[in-house]
Coordinates of C-alpha atoms in Angstrom, one line a residue:
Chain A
X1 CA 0.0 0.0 0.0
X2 CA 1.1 3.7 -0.4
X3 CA 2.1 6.0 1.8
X4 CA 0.5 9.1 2.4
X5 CA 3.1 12.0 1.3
X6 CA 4.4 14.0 4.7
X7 CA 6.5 16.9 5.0
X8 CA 9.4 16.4 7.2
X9 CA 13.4 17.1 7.4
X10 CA 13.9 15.5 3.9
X11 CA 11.4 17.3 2.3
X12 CA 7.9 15.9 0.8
X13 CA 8.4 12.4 1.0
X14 CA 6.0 9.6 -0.4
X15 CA 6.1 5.8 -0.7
X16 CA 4.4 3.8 -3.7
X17 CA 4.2 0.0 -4.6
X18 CA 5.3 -0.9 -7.9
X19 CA 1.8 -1.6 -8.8
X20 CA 1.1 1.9 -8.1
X21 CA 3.6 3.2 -9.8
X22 CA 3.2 1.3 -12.8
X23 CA -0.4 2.8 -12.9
X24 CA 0.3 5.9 -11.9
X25 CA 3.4 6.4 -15.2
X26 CA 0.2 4.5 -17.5
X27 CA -1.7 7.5 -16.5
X28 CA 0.6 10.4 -16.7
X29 CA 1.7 8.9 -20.2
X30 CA -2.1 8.7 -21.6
X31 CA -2.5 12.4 -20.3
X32 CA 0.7 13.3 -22.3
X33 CA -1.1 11.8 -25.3
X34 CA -4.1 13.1 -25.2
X35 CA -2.0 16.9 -25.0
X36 CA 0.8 16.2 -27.3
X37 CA 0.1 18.4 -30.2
X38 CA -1.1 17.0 -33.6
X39 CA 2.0 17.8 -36.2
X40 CA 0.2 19.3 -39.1
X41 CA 2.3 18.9 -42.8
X42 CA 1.5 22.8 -43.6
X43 CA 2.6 24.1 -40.0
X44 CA 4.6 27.4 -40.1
X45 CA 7.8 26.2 -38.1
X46 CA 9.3 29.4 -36.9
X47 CA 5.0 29.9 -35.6
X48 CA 5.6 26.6 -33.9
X49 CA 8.4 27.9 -32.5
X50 CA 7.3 30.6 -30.8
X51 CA 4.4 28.8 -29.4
X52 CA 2.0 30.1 -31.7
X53 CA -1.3 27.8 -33.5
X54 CA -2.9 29.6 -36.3
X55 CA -5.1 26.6 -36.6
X56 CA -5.6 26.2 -33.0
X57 CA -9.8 25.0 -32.5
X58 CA -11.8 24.7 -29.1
X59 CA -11.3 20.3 -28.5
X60 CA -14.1 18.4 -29.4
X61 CA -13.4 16.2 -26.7
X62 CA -14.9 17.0 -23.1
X63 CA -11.9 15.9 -20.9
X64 CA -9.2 18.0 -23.4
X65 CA -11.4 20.9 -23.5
X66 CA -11.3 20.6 -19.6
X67 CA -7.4 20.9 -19.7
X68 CA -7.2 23.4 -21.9
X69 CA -10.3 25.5 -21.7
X70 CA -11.8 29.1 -23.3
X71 CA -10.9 31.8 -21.4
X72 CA -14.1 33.5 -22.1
X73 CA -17.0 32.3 -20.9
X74 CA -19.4 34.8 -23.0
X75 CA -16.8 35.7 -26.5
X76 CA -16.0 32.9 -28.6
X77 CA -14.1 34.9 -30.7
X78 CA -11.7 36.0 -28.2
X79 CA -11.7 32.9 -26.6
X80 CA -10.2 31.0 -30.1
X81 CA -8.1 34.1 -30.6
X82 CA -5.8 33.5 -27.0
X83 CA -5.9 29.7 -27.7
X84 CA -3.9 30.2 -30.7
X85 CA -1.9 32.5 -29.2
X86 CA -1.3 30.3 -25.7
X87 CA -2.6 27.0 -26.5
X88 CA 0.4 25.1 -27.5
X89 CA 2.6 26.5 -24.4
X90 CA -0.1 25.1 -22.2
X91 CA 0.1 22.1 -23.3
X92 CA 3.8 22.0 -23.4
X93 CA 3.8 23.0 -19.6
X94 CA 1.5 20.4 -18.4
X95 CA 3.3 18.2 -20.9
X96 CA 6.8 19.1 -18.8
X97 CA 4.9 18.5 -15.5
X98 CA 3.1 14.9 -16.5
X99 CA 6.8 13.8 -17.7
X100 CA 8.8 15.5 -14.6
X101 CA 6.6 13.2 -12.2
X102 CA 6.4 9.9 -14.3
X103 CA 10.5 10.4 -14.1
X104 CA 10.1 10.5 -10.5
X105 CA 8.6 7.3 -10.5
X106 CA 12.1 5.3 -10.9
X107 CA 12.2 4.6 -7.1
X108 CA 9.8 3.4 -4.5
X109 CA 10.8 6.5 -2.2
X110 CA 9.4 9.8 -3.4
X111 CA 11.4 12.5 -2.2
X112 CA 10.5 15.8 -3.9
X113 CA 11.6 18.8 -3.9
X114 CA 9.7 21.9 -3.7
X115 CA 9.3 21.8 -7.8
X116 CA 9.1 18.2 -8.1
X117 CA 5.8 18.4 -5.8
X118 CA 4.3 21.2 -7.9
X119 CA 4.7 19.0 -10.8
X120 CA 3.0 16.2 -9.1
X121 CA 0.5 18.1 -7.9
X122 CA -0.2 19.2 -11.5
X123 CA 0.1 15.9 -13.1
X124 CA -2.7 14.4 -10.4
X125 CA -4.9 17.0 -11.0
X126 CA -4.8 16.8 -14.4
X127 CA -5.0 12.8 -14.3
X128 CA -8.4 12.9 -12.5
X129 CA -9.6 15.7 -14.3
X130 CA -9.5 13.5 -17.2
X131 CA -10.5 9.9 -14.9
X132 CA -13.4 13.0 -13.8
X133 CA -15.0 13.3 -17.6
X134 CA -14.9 9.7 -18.0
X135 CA -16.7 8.8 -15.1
X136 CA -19.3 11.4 -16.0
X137 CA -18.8 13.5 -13.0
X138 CA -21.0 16.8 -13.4
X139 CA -21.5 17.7 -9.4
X140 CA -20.7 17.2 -6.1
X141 CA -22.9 14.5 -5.8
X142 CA -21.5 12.5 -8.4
X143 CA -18.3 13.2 -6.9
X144 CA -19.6 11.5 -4.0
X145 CA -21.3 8.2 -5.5
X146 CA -17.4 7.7 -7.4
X147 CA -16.3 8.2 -3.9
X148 CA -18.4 4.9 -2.2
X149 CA -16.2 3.3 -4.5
X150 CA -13.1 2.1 -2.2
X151 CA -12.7 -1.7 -2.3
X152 CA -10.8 -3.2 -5.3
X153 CA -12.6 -6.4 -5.2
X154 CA -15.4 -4.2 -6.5
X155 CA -13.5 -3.6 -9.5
X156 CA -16.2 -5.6 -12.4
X157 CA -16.2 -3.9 -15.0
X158 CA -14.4 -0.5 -16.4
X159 CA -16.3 2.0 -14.7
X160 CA -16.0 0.5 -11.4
X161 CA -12.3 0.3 -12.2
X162 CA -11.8 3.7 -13.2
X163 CA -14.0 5.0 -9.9
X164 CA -10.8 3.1 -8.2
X165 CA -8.4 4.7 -9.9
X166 CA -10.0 8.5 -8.9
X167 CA -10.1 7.5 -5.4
X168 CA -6.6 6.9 -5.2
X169 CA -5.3 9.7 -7.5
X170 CA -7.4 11.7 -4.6
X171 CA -6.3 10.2 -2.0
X172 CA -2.6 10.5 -3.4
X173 CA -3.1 14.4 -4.4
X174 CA -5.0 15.0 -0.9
X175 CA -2.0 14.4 0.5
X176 CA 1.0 15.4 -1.4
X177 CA -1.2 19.3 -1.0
X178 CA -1.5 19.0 2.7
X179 CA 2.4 18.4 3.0
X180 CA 2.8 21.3 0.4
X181 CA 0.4 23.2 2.3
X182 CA 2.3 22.3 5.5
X183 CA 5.5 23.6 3.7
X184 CA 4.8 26.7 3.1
X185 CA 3.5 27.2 6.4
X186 CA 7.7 26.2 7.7
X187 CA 8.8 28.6 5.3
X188 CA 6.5 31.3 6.2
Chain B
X1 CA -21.7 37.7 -4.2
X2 CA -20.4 40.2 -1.3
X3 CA -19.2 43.8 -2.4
X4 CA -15.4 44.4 -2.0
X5 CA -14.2 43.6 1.6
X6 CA -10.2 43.9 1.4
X7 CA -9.1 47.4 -0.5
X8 CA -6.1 45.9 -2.8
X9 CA -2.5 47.7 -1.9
X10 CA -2.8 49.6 -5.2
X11 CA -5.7 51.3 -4.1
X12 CA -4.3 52.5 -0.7
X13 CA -0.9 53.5 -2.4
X14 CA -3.3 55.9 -4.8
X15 CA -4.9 57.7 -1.9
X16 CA -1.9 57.9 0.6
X17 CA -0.4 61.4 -0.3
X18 CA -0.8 63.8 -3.2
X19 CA 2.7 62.8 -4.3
X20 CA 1.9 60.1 -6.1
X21 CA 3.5 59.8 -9.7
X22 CA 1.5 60.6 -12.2
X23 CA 1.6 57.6 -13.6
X24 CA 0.0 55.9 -11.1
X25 CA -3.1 58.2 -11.3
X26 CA -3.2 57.1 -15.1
X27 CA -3.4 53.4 -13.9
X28 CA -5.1 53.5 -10.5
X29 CA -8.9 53.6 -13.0
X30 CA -7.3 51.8 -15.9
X31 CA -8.4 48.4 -14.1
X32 CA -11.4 47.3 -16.4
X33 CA -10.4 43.3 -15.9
X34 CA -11.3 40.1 -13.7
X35 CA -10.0 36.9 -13.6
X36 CA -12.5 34.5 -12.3
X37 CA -12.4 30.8 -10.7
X38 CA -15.4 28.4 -11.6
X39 CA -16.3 25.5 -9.0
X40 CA -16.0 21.9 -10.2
X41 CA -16.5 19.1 -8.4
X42 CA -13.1 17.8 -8.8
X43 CA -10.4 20.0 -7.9
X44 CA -9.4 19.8 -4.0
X45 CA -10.1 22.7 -1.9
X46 CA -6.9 22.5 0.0
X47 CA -5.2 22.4 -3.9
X48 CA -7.1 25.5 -4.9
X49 CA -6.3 27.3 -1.6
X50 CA -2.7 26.2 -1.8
X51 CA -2.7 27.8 -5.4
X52 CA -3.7 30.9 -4.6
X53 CA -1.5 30.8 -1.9
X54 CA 1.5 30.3 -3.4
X55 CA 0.8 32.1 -7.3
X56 CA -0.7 34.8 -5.7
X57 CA 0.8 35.0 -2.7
X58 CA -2.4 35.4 -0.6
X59 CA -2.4 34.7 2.8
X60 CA -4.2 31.6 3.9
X61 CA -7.3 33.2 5.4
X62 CA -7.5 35.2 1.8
X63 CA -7.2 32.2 0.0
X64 CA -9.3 30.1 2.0
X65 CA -12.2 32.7 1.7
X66 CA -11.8 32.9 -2.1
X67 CA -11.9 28.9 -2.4
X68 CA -14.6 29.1 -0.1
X69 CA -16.4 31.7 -2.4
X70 CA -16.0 29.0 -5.3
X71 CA -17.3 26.5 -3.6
X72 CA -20.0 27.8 -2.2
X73 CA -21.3 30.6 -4.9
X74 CA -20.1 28.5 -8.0
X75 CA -17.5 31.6 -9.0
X76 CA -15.0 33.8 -7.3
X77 CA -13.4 36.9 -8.4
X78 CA -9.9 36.2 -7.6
X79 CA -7.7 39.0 -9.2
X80 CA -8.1 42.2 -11.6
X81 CA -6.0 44.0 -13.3
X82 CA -5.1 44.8 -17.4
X83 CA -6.3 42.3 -19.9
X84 CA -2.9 41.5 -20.2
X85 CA -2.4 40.5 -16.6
X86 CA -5.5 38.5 -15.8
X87 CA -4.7 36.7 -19.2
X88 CA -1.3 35.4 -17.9
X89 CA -3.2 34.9 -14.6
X90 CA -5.5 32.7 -16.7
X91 CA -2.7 31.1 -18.4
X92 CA -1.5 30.2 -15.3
X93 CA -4.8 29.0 -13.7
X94 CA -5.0 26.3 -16.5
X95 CA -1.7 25.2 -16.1
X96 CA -2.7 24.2 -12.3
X97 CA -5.8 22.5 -14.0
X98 CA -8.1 25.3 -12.4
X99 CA -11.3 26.8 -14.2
X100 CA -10.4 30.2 -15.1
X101 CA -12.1 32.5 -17.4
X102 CA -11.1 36.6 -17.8
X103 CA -14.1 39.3 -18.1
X104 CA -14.3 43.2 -18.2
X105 CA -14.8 43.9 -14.7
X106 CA -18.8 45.8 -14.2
X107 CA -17.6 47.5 -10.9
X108 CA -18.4 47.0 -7.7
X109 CA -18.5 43.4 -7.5
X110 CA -15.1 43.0 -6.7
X111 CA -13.8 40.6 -3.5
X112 CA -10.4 40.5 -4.2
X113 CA -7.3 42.7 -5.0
X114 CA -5.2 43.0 -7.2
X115 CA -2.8 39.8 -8.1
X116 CA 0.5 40.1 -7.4
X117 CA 1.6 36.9 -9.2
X118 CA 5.1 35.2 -8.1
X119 CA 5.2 34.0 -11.7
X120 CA 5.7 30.6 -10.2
X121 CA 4.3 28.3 -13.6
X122 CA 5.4 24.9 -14.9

């Protein structure tokens, strides 16, 4: 079993079976998938370079518009025009966080620094923000049916599965912030 | 939602002494924009108080009232500023997985101040 992540002399420090951890870099790499950027034949390189995506659309899929959503909730217009202009950046960064804490996962004994648990952080979040739109999870109270879900040998079929999986992403992020949250309360 | 309870240090700065620069008088009104935080039911509250707490460098009671303001009301006000600023706020926001969206601020309906972000992104 894992062990919650505490804050101590050493840092943030976690345990994880290899189990875990094997399902834990299977769901940081299908994040990194799902956000790796299509490569388009007619793409303007020196655009791509600067982060810009003439060509950049609102995702059709619910769990990628989640990660990277319009950041107007009214203008649609202005909303497509910062995607292109932000988009692929965004995706690089939470691409660089999903891969800095799947590298992380080379050892049993987590022991992160301060920007090593902000990656995690993000890379958990992201994870069941995805695992969230799968398991159709609109409200709180959905939120709390997934969350009755805590016995593996419950695990029949995929949905059951996946409501697993949340629970201990949650579980695993719930306490990786509180040691966070108890760090920055060391270093005032 | 409440009407402004915590006057942002820009504001105080503006009405302090008559010395102030004249280019803060051009900016002091110049503030039209929001950044706002939507509730859903996934992200943590102590991970969307710890974000606050450590982009914007809120204190924890600050940040724990905005979150709380999420949660409860379904949005939150959490910073204004330029366009430009609340974008990269937004920016930001989305990188930590949180629901942000800009507007042009109405007035009045303010509960936060100003963002002062560390810049602290992945």
């Amino acid at each position: 079993m894992a062990k919650a992540f505490k804050y101590g002399v050493k840092g943030i420090t976690g345990y994880l079976e290899p189990a875990e951890r094997e399902l834990l870099r299977s769901l940081f790499d299908d994040v990194v998938s799902m956000l790796e950027p299509e490569e388009r034949a007619n793409q303007d390189p020196l655009a791509a370079l600067v982060g810009l995506d003439a060509e950049a659309r609102e995702p059709s899929d619910r769990a990628l518009r989640r990660l990277l959503p319009n950041v107007s909730k009214t203008d649609d217009a202005a909303s497509l025009e910062f995607r292109r202009y932000t988009e692929r950046s965004l995706r690089e960064s939470k691409i660089g966080a999903l891969k800095a804490a799947s590298l992380g996962l080379d050892k049993d004994e987590l022991v992160l620094t301060p920007a090593d648990a902000r990656h995690w952080s993000m890379a958990l979040n992201d994870v069941r923000l995805v695992l969230a739109e799968r398991l159709d999870i609109r409200d709180d109270e959905d939120a709390g049916h997934v969350h009755l879900m805590q016995d593996w040998s419950q695990a029949e079929d995929v949905e059951s599965y996946l409501a697993l999986v949340y629970n201990f992403t949650t579980w695993l992020q719930e306490s990786l912030v509180q040691a966070m949250l108890q760090s920055l309360e060391t270093r005032g | 939602m409440t009407l402004s309870v915590a006057l942002g240090p820009d504001t105080q700065e503006s009405t302090q002494t008559g010395t102030v620069t004249s280019t803060d008088v051009l900016t002091a009104p110049d503030i039209p924009w929001n950044l706002v935080i939507w509730n859903d039911p996934v992200n943590l509250m102590s991970y969307v108080s710890y974000v606050f707490r450590s982009y914007f460098g809120y204190s924890e009671a600050k940040a724990n009232k905005l979150m709380l303001e999420v949660h409860k009301k379904g949005r939150s006000i959490v910073a204004h500023g330029s366009k430009e600023q609340v974008e990269q706020h937004a920016v930001a926001m989305h990188g930590y997985g949180l629901w942000a969206t800009v507007e042009k601020a109405t007035g009045g309906s303010g509960g936060a101040g100003s963002g002062k972000g560390k810049g602290k992104r992945g």
